[in-house]
mmCIF file of N, CA, C and O in Angstrom:
data_model
loop_
_atom_site.group_PDB
_atom_site.id
_atom_site.type_symbol
_atom_site.label_atom_id
_atom_site.label_comp_id
_atom_site.label_asym_id
_atom_site.label_seq_id
_atom_site.Cartn_x
_atom_site.Cartn_y
_atom_site.Cartn_z
ATOM 1 N N VAL A 1 7.808 -24.310 -5.126
ATOM 2 C CA VAL A 1 7.190 -23.233 -4.275
ATOM 3 C C VAL A 1 6.760 -21.946 -5.039
ATOM 4 O O VAL A 1 5.767 -21.339 -4.854
ATOM 5 N N ASP A 2 7.731 -21.599 -5.887
ATOM 6 C CA ASP A 2 7.345 -20.193 -6.680
ATOM 7 C C ASP A 2 6.199 -20.353 -7.542
ATOM 8 O O ASP A 2 5.454 -19.405 -7.667
ATOM 9 N N THR A 3 5.847 -21.566 -8.128
ATOM 10 C CA THR A 3 4.660 -21.601 -9.056
ATOM 11 C C THR A 3 3.494 -22.361 -8.460
ATOM 12 O O THR A 3 2.592 -22.631 -9.209
ATOM 13 N N ALA A 4 3.399 -22.420 -7.144
ATOM 14 C CA ALA A 4 2.354 -23.089 -6.447
ATOM 15 C C ALA A 4 1.094 -22.270 -6.575
ATOM 16 O O ALA A 4 1.203 -20.984 -6.704
ATOM 17 N N ASN A 5 -0.105 -22.881 -6.568
ATOM 18 C CA ASN A 5 -1.209 -22.024 -6.854
ATOM 19 C C ASN A 5 -1.841 -21.627 -5.397
ATOM 20 O O ASN A 5 -2.976 -21.402 -5.404
ATOM 21 N N ALA A 6 -0.973 -21.453 -4.490
ATOM 22 C CA ALA A 6 -1.358 -20.966 -3.196
ATOM 23 C C ALA A 6 -0.281 -19.865 -2.676
ATOM 24 O O ALA A 6 0.873 -20.096 -3.065
ATOM 25 N N PRO A 7 -0.623 -18.890 -1.991
ATOM 26 C CA PRO A 7 0.401 -17.879 -1.644
ATOM 27 C C PRO A 7 1.160 -18.597 -0.538
ATOM 28 O O PRO A 7 0.735 -19.185 0.490
ATOM 29 N N ILE A 8 2.632 -18.498 -0.758
ATOM 30 C CA ILE A 8 3.458 -19.021 0.271
ATOM 31 C C ILE A 8 4.632 -17.997 0.504
ATOM 32 O O ILE A 8 5.060 -17.335 -0.452
ATOM 33 N N PHE A 9 4.659 -17.597 1.745
ATOM 34 C CA PHE A 9 5.793 -16.553 2.128
ATOM 35 C C PHE A 9 6.362 -17.126 3.413
ATOM 36 O O PHE A 9 5.696 -17.745 4.139
ATOM 37 N N GLY A 10 7.506 -16.551 3.759
ATOM 38 C CA GLY A 10 8.191 -16.958 4.993
ATOM 39 C C GLY A 10 8.986 -15.696 5.420
ATOM 40 O O GLY A 10 9.215 -14.742 4.788
ATOM 41 N N ILE A 11 9.446 -15.953 6.755
ATOM 42 C CA ILE A 11 10.230 -14.920 7.370
ATOM 43 C C ILE A 11 11.323 -15.551 8.054
ATOM 44 O O ILE A 11 11.368 -16.714 8.384
ATOM 45 N N ASP A 12 12.392 -14.769 8.418
ATOM 46 C CA ASP A 12 13.440 -15.325 9.122
ATOM 47 C C ASP A 12 13.271 -14.990 10.656
ATOM 48 O O ASP A 12 12.067 -14.414 10.899
ATOM 49 N N VAL A 13 14.148 -15.323 11.545
ATOM 50 C CA VAL A 13 13.907 -15.180 12.866
ATOM 51 C C VAL A 13 13.749 -13.571 13.349
ATOM 52 O O VAL A 13 13.242 -13.399 14.405
ATOM 53 N N LEU A 14 14.164 -12.715 12.379
ATOM 54 C CA LEU A 14 13.973 -11.269 12.664
ATOM 55 C C LEU A 14 12.596 -10.705 12.222
ATOM 56 O O LEU A 14 12.368 -9.547 12.312
ATOM 57 N N GLY A 15 11.891 -11.636 11.592
ATOM 58 C CA GLY A 15 10.674 -11.174 10.927
ATOM 59 C C GLY A 15 10.650 -10.670 9.464
ATOM 60 O O GLY A 15 9.726 -10.051 8.983
ATOM 61 N N ASN A 16 11.877 -10.806 8.887
ATOM 62 C CA ASN A 16 12.045 -10.223 7.493
ATOM 63 C C ASN A 16 11.610 -11.212 6.502
ATOM 64 O O ASN A 16 12.017 -12.465 6.599
ATOM 65 N N VAL A 17 11.049 -10.820 5.395
ATOM 66 C CA VAL A 17 10.715 -11.696 4.468
ATOM 67 C C VAL A 17 11.840 -12.430 3.806
ATOM 68 O O VAL A 17 12.666 -11.857 3.293
ATOM 69 N N ASN A 18 11.805 -13.713 3.626
ATOM 70 C CA ASN A 18 12.879 -14.549 2.962
ATOM 71 C C ASN A 18 12.168 -15.652 2.078
ATOM 72 O O ASN A 18 12.942 -16.410 1.441
ATOM 73 N N GLU A 19 10.860 -15.591 1.847
ATOM 74 C CA GLU A 19 10.223 -16.320 0.973
ATOM 75 C C GLU A 19 8.900 -15.544 0.431
ATOM 76 O O GLU A 19 8.240 -15.131 1.265
ATOM 77 N N TRP A 20 8.704 -15.703 -0.763
ATOM 78 C CA TRP A 20 7.521 -14.866 -1.453
ATOM 79 C C TRP A 20 7.255 -15.514 -2.830
ATOM 80 O O TRP A 20 8.074 -15.055 -3.795
ATOM 81 N N ASN A 21 6.292 -16.294 -2.916
ATOM 82 C CA ASN A 21 6.174 -16.986 -4.166
ATOM 83 C C ASN A 21 5.181 -16.142 -5.118
ATOM 84 O O ASN A 21 4.868 -15.119 -4.816
ATOM 85 N N ASP A 22 5.146 -16.626 -6.418
ATOM 86 C CA ASP A 22 4.518 -15.856 -7.414
ATOM 87 C C ASP A 22 2.980 -15.590 -7.029
ATOM 88 O O ASP A 22 2.542 -14.524 -7.309
ATOM 89 N N LYS A 23 2.351 -16.491 -6.426
ATOM 90 C CA LYS A 23 0.959 -16.236 -6.031
ATOM 91 C C LYS A 23 0.829 -15.157 -4.866
ATOM 92 O O LYS A 23 -0.045 -14.168 -5.032
ATOM 93 N N THR A 24 1.760 -15.094 -3.991
ATOM 94 C CA THR A 24 1.789 -14.009 -2.987
ATOM 95 C C THR A 24 2.088 -12.613 -3.734
ATOM 96 O O THR A 24 1.481 -11.660 -3.408
ATOM 97 N N ALA A 25 2.981 -12.678 -4.704
ATOM 98 C CA ALA A 25 3.178 -11.449 -5.445
ATOM 99 C C ALA A 25 1.925 -10.991 -6.235
ATOM 100 O O ALA A 25 1.607 -9.807 -6.314
ATOM 101 N N GLU A 26 1.276 -12.012 -6.667
ATOM 102 C CA GLU A 26 -0.139 -11.659 -7.582
ATOM 103 C C GLU A 26 -1.079 -11.103 -6.652
ATOM 104 O O GLU A 26 -1.719 -10.030 -6.944
ATOM 105 N N ILE A 27 -1.216 -11.671 -5.526
ATOM 106 C CA ILE A 27 -2.224 -11.191 -4.431
ATOM 107 C C ILE A 27 -1.938 -9.821 -3.902
ATOM 108 O O ILE A 27 -2.879 -8.977 -3.771
ATOM 109 N N THR A 28 -0.564 -9.548 -3.576
ATOM 110 C CA THR A 28 -0.174 -8.311 -3.006
ATOM 111 C C THR A 28 0.202 -7.215 -3.855
ATOM 112 O O THR A 28 0.144 -6.069 -3.491
ATOM 113 N N GLY A 29 0.707 -7.543 -5.170
ATOM 114 C CA GLY A 29 1.227 -6.675 -6.010
ATOM 115 C C GLY A 29 2.726 -6.178 -5.761
ATOM 116 O O GLY A 29 3.244 -5.557 -6.491
ATOM 117 N N PHE A 30 3.228 -6.869 -4.732
ATOM 118 C CA PHE A 30 4.705 -6.572 -4.453
ATOM 119 C C PHE A 30 5.375 -7.795 -5.090
ATOM 120 O O PHE A 30 5.176 -9.101 -4.822
ATOM 121 N N SER A 31 6.392 -7.627 -5.825
ATOM 122 C CA SER A 31 7.367 -8.556 -6.434
ATOM 123 C C SER A 31 8.101 -9.167 -5.321
ATOM 124 O O SER A 31 8.333 -8.591 -4.154
ATOM 125 N N LYS A 32 8.700 -10.421 -5.646
ATOM 126 C CA LYS A 32 9.683 -11.064 -4.663
ATOM 127 C C LYS A 32 10.721 -10.007 -4.293
ATOM 128 O O LYS A 32 11.205 -10.012 -3.166
ATOM 129 N N ASP A 33 11.348 -9.392 -5.231
ATOM 130 C CA ASP A 33 12.386 -8.478 -5.018
ATOM 131 C C ASP A 33 11.925 -7.399 -4.114
ATOM 132 O O ASP A 33 12.838 -6.788 -3.279
ATOM 133 N N GLU A 34 10.753 -6.836 -4.295
ATOM 134 C CA GLU A 34 10.364 -5.708 -3.397
ATOM 135 C C GLU A 34 10.043 -6.192 -1.962
ATOM 136 O O GLU A 34 10.157 -5.552 -1.043
ATOM 137 N N ALA A 35 9.515 -7.494 -1.816
ATOM 138 C CA ALA A 35 9.283 -7.935 -0.618
ATOM 139 C C ALA A 35 10.475 -8.477 0.380
ATOM 140 O O ALA A 35 10.549 -8.289 1.380
ATOM 141 N N PHE A 36 11.430 -9.155 -0.528
ATOM 142 C CA PHE A 36 12.721 -9.664 0.297
ATOM 143 C C PHE A 36 13.256 -8.740 1.123
ATOM 144 O O PHE A 36 13.668 -7.497 0.800
ATOM 145 N N GLY A 37 13.647 -9.283 2.380
ATOM 146 C CA GLY A 37 14.299 -8.257 3.440
ATOM 147 C C GLY A 37 13.540 -7.357 4.133
ATOM 148 O O GLY A 37 14.048 -6.864 5.110
ATOM 149 N N ASN A 38 12.314 -7.086 3.776
ATOM 150 C CA ASN A 38 11.357 -6.182 4.494
ATOM 151 C C ASN A 38 10.763 -6.874 5.614
ATOM 152 O O ASN A 38 10.410 -8.140 5.616
ATOM 153 N N PRO A 39 10.589 -6.168 6.771
ATOM 154 C CA PRO A 39 9.799 -6.863 7.844
ATOM 155 C C PRO A 39 8.290 -7.056 7.473
ATOM 156 O O PRO A 39 7.572 -6.058 7.052
ATOM 157 N N LEU A 40 8.014 -8.256 7.576
ATOM 158 C CA LEU A 40 6.636 -8.787 7.191
ATOM 159 C C LEU A 40 5.556 -7.828 7.863
ATOM 160 O O LEU A 40 4.620 -7.267 7.157
ATOM 161 N N VAL A 41 5.520 -7.776 9.228
ATOM 162 C CA VAL A 41 4.440 -7.181 10.024
ATOM 163 C C VAL A 41 4.320 -5.690 9.676
ATOM 164 O O VAL A 41 3.264 -5.189 9.336
ATOM 165 N N SER A 42 5.403 -4.929 9.709
ATOM 166 C CA SER A 42 5.325 -3.388 9.622
ATOM 167 C C SER A 42 5.087 -2.947 8.163
ATOM 168 O O SER A 42 4.752 -1.877 7.904
ATOM 169 N N THR A 43 5.508 -3.879 7.215
ATOM 170 C CA THR A 43 5.438 -3.550 5.734
ATOM 171 C C THR A 43 4.180 -3.910 5.121
ATOM 172 O O THR A 43 3.583 -3.284 4.300
ATOM 173 N N PHE A 44 3.670 -5.171 5.396
ATOM 174 C CA PHE A 44 2.641 -5.869 4.781
ATOM 175 C C PHE A 44 1.295 -6.099 5.449
ATOM 176 O O PHE A 44 0.234 -6.294 4.811
ATOM 177 N N ILE A 45 1.303 -5.960 6.753
ATOM 178 C CA ILE A 45 0.164 -6.294 7.518
ATOM 179 C C ILE A 45 -0.670 -4.994 7.765
ATOM 180 O O ILE A 45 0.114 -3.965 8.329
ATOM 181 N N VAL A 46 -1.870 -4.971 7.792
ATOM 182 C CA VAL A 46 -2.796 -3.712 8.076
ATOM 183 C C VAL A 46 -2.313 -3.304 9.605
ATOM 184 O O VAL A 46 -2.200 -4.221 10.511
ATOM 185 N N PRO A 47 -2.229 -2.083 9.732
ATOM 186 C CA PRO A 47 -1.958 -1.553 11.162
ATOM 187 C C PRO A 47 -2.776 -2.054 12.312
ATOM 188 O O PRO A 47 -2.112 -2.458 13.279
ATOM 189 N N LYS A 48 -3.958 -2.322 12.194
ATOM 190 C CA LYS A 48 -4.827 -2.758 13.279
ATOM 191 C C LYS A 48 -4.541 -4.147 13.612
ATOM 192 O O LYS A 48 -4.840 -4.529 14.776
ATOM 193 N N LEU A 49 -3.936 -4.902 12.857
ATOM 194 C CA LEU A 49 -3.445 -6.372 13.198
ATOM 195 C C LEU A 49 -2.094 -6.536 13.477
ATOM 196 O O LEU A 49 -1.649 -7.642 13.832
ATOM 197 N N ARG A 50 -1.228 -5.485 13.480
ATOM 198 C CA ARG A 50 0.112 -5.747 13.446
ATOM 199 C C ARG A 50 0.706 -6.296 14.859
ATOM 200 O O ARG A 50 1.357 -7.186 14.906
ATOM 201 N N LYS A 51 -0.014 -5.877 16.039
ATOM 202 C CA LYS A 51 0.296 -6.509 17.351
ATOM 203 C C LYS A 51 0.042 -7.817 17.296
ATOM 204 O O LYS A 51 0.796 -8.708 17.832
ATOM 205 N N SER A 52 -1.107 -8.246 17.026
ATOM 206 C CA SER A 52 -1.626 -9.685 17.192
ATOM 207 C C SER A 52 -0.845 -10.604 16.206
ATOM 208 O O SER A 52 -0.450 -11.642 16.566
ATOM 209 N N VAL A 53 -0.531 -10.099 15.114
ATOM 210 C CA VAL A 53 0.261 -10.823 14.088
ATOM 211 C C VAL A 53 1.587 -11.122 14.595
ATOM 212 O O VAL A 53 2.258 -12.123 14.651
ATOM 213 N N GLN A 54 2.185 -10.012 15.263
ATOM 214 C CA GLN A 54 3.470 -10.216 15.824
ATOM 215 C C GLN A 54 3.534 -11.198 16.935
ATOM 216 O O GLN A 54 4.492 -11.870 17.162
ATOM 217 N N GLU A 55 2.398 -11.216 17.672
ATOM 218 C CA GLU A 55 2.335 -12.209 18.853
ATOM 219 C C GLU A 55 2.347 -13.575 18.239
ATOM 220 O O GLU A 55 2.854 -14.399 18.762
ATOM 221 N N VAL A 56 1.655 -13.777 17.112
ATOM 222 C CA VAL A 56 1.483 -15.057 16.548
ATOM 223 C C VAL A 56 2.904 -15.528 16.083
ATOM 224 O O VAL A 56 3.263 -16.640 16.264
ATOM 225 N N ILE A 57 3.561 -14.539 15.373
ATOM 226 C CA ILE A 57 4.979 -14.892 15.084
ATOM 227 C C ILE A 57 5.901 -15.310 16.164
ATOM 228 O O ILE A 57 6.582 -16.196 16.042
ATOM 229 N N ASP A 58 5.876 -14.491 17.187
ATOM 230 C CA ASP A 58 6.659 -14.717 18.377
ATOM 231 C C ASP A 58 6.451 -16.109 18.949
ATOM 232 O O ASP A 58 7.201 -16.899 19.308
ATOM 233 N N ASN A 59 5.050 -16.359 19.061
ATOM 234 C CA ASN A 59 4.667 -17.740 19.578
ATOM 235 C C ASN A 59 5.211 -18.913 18.654
ATOM 236 O O ASN A 59 5.684 -19.872 19.082
ATOM 237 N N ALA A 60 5.150 -18.665 17.180
ATOM 238 C CA ALA A 60 5.633 -19.642 16.393
ATOM 239 C C ALA A 60 7.121 -19.783 16.582
ATOM 240 O O ALA A 60 7.551 -21.017 16.551
ATOM 241 N N LEU A 61 7.825 -18.811 16.799
ATOM 242 C CA LEU A 61 9.339 -18.846 16.934
ATOM 243 C C LEU A 61 9.690 -19.619 18.336
ATOM 244 O O LEU A 61 10.810 -20.259 18.484
ATOM 245 N N LYS A 62 8.726 -19.684 19.280
ATOM 246 C CA LYS A 62 8.785 -20.394 20.525
ATOM 247 C C LYS A 62 8.358 -21.793 20.319
ATOM 248 O O LYS A 62 8.261 -22.522 21.453
ATOM 249 N N GLY A 63 7.779 -22.205 19.193
ATOM 250 C CA GLY A 63 7.386 -23.532 18.878
ATOM 251 C C GLY A 63 5.886 -23.732 19.307
ATOM 252 O O GLY A 63 5.363 -24.880 19.429
ATOM 253 N N ARG A 64 5.208 -22.636 19.530
ATOM 254 C CA ARG A 64 3.639 -22.523 19.848
ATOM 255 C C ARG A 64 2.958 -22.273 18.585
ATOM 256 O O ARG A 64 2.906 -21.117 18.043
ATOM 257 N N GLY A 65 2.276 -23.173 18.031
ATOM 258 C CA GLY A 65 1.640 -23.019 16.819
ATOM 259 C C GLY A 65 0.196 -22.303 16.956
ATOM 260 O O GLY A 65 -0.348 -22.273 18.077
ATOM 261 N N THR A 66 -0.292 -21.802 15.797
ATOM 262 C CA THR A 66 -1.631 -21.215 15.855
ATOM 263 C C THR A 66 -2.172 -21.666 14.409
ATOM 264 O O THR A 66 -1.498 -21.579 13.442
ATOM 265 N N SER A 67 -3.448 -22.096 14.652
ATOM 266 C CA SER A 67 -4.159 -22.516 13.235
ATOM 267 C C SER A 67 -5.151 -21.611 12.823
ATOM 268 O O SER A 67 -5.810 -20.918 13.771
ATOM 269 N N ASN A 68 -5.497 -21.610 11.697
ATOM 270 C CA ASN A 68 -6.589 -20.818 11.101
ATOM 271 C C ASN A 68 -6.641 -19.346 11.604
ATOM 272 O O ASN A 68 -7.478 -18.901 12.279
ATOM 273 N N TYR A 69 -5.632 -18.547 11.263
ATOM 274 C CA TYR A 69 -5.326 -17.277 11.673
ATOM 275 C C TYR A 69 -5.642 -16.300 10.396
ATOM 276 O O TYR A 69 -5.076 -16.649 9.318
ATOM 277 N N ASP A 70 -6.627 -15.331 10.559
ATOM 278 C CA ASP A 70 -6.804 -14.460 9.411
ATOM 279 C C ASP A 70 -5.711 -13.313 9.428
ATOM 280 O O ASP A 70 -5.635 -12.657 10.387
ATOM 281 N N LEU A 71 -5.295 -13.228 8.301
ATOM 282 C CA LEU A 71 -4.172 -12.043 7.949
ATOM 283 C C LEU A 71 -4.917 -11.212 7.066
ATOM 284 O O LEU A 71 -5.543 -11.459 6.168
ATOM 285 N N GLU A 72 -4.555 -9.822 7.236
ATOM 286 C CA GLU A 72 -5.035 -8.798 6.310
ATOM 287 C C GLU A 72 -3.669 -8.083 5.830
ATOM 288 O O GLU A 72 -2.947 -7.398 6.591
ATOM 289 N N PHE A 73 -3.423 -8.348 4.596
ATOM 290 C CA PHE A 73 -2.314 -7.792 3.785
ATOM 291 C C PHE A 73 -2.581 -6.470 3.166
ATOM 292 O O PHE A 73 -3.714 -6.328 2.654
ATOM 293 N N THR A 74 -1.739 -5.575 3.293
ATOM 294 C CA THR A 74 -1.863 -4.329 2.474
ATOM 295 C C THR A 74 -1.261 -4.414 1.159
ATOM 296 O O THR A 74 -0.104 -4.805 1.128
ATOM 297 N N THR A 75 -2.027 -4.305 0.096
ATOM 298 C CA THR A 75 -1.462 -4.407 -1.321
ATOM 299 C C THR A 75 -0.638 -3.300 -1.627
ATOM 300 O O THR A 75 -0.719 -2.077 -1.014
ATOM 301 N N LYS A 76 0.226 -3.309 -2.726
ATOM 302 C CA LYS A 76 1.009 -2.365 -3.281
ATOM 303 C C LYS A 76 -0.057 -1.038 -3.725
ATOM 304 O O LYS A 76 0.403 0.100 -3.552
ATOM 305 N N SER A 77 -1.140 -1.376 -4.123
ATOM 306 C CA SER A 77 -2.109 -0.308 -4.474
ATOM 307 C C SER A 77 -2.963 0.138 -3.265
ATOM 308 O O SER A 77 -3.992 0.808 -3.410
ATOM 309 N N ASN A 78 -2.568 -0.203 -1.909
ATOM 310 C CA ASN A 78 -3.130 0.206 -0.764
ATOM 311 C C ASN A 78 -4.597 -0.468 -0.658
ATOM 312 O O ASN A 78 -5.418 0.174 0.192
ATOM 313 N N GLU A 79 -4.716 -1.625 -1.155
ATOM 314 C CA GLU A 79 -5.990 -2.406 -0.743
ATOM 315 C C GLU A 79 -5.627 -3.327 0.211
ATOM 316 O O GLU A 79 -4.630 -3.618 0.537
ATOM 317 N N THR A 80 -6.859 -4.049 0.822
ATOM 318 C CA THR A 80 -6.584 -4.990 1.715
ATOM 319 C C THR A 80 -6.996 -6.322 1.218
ATOM 320 O O THR A 80 -8.030 -6.482 0.456
ATOM 321 N N ARG A 81 -6.208 -7.396 1.382
ATOM 322 C CA ARG A 81 -6.410 -8.662 0.919
ATOM 323 C C ARG A 81 -6.429 -9.608 2.133
ATOM 324 O O ARG A 81 -5.593 -9.424 3.037
ATOM 325 N N TYR A 82 -7.356 -10.471 2.249
ATOM 326 C CA TYR A 82 -7.639 -11.401 3.428
ATOM 327 C C TYR A 82 -6.983 -12.799 3.191
ATOM 328 O O TYR A 82 -7.409 -13.311 2.040
ATOM 329 N N LEU A 83 -6.157 -13.251 3.956
ATOM 330 C CA LEU A 83 -5.687 -14.614 3.762
ATOM 331 C C LEU A 83 -5.739 -15.284 5.088
ATOM 332 O O LEU A 83 -5.703 -14.888 6.210
ATOM 333 N N LEU A 84 -6.188 -16.521 4.991
ATOM 334 C CA LEU A 84 -6.377 -17.424 6.150
ATOM 335 C C LEU A 84 -5.131 -18.310 6.123
ATOM 336 O O LEU A 84 -4.922 -19.219 5.271
ATOM 337 N N VAL A 85 -4.348 -18.423 7.160
ATOM 338 C CA VAL A 85 -3.136 -19.211 7.395
ATOM 339 C C VAL A 85 -3.258 -20.038 8.553
ATOM 340 O O VAL A 85 -4.074 -19.835 9.377
#
């Protein structure tokens, strides 16, 4: 997982980061240690998408999947990176 050539990140049931591979760190500029334990939505998602991303996460936790969702991450250098998940 850590050395996969694709960004892989995960959250626990509270929405806190519990997986953050090397590619995700490369894309965002945040190391695994910096990301772990932080709320994904309020820390790493651009403000305009936070509500919709939280809804997707809430639905996923209820077993309702969403495919091909565009995420916009805020990087450590305050740039925006686009990911299709």
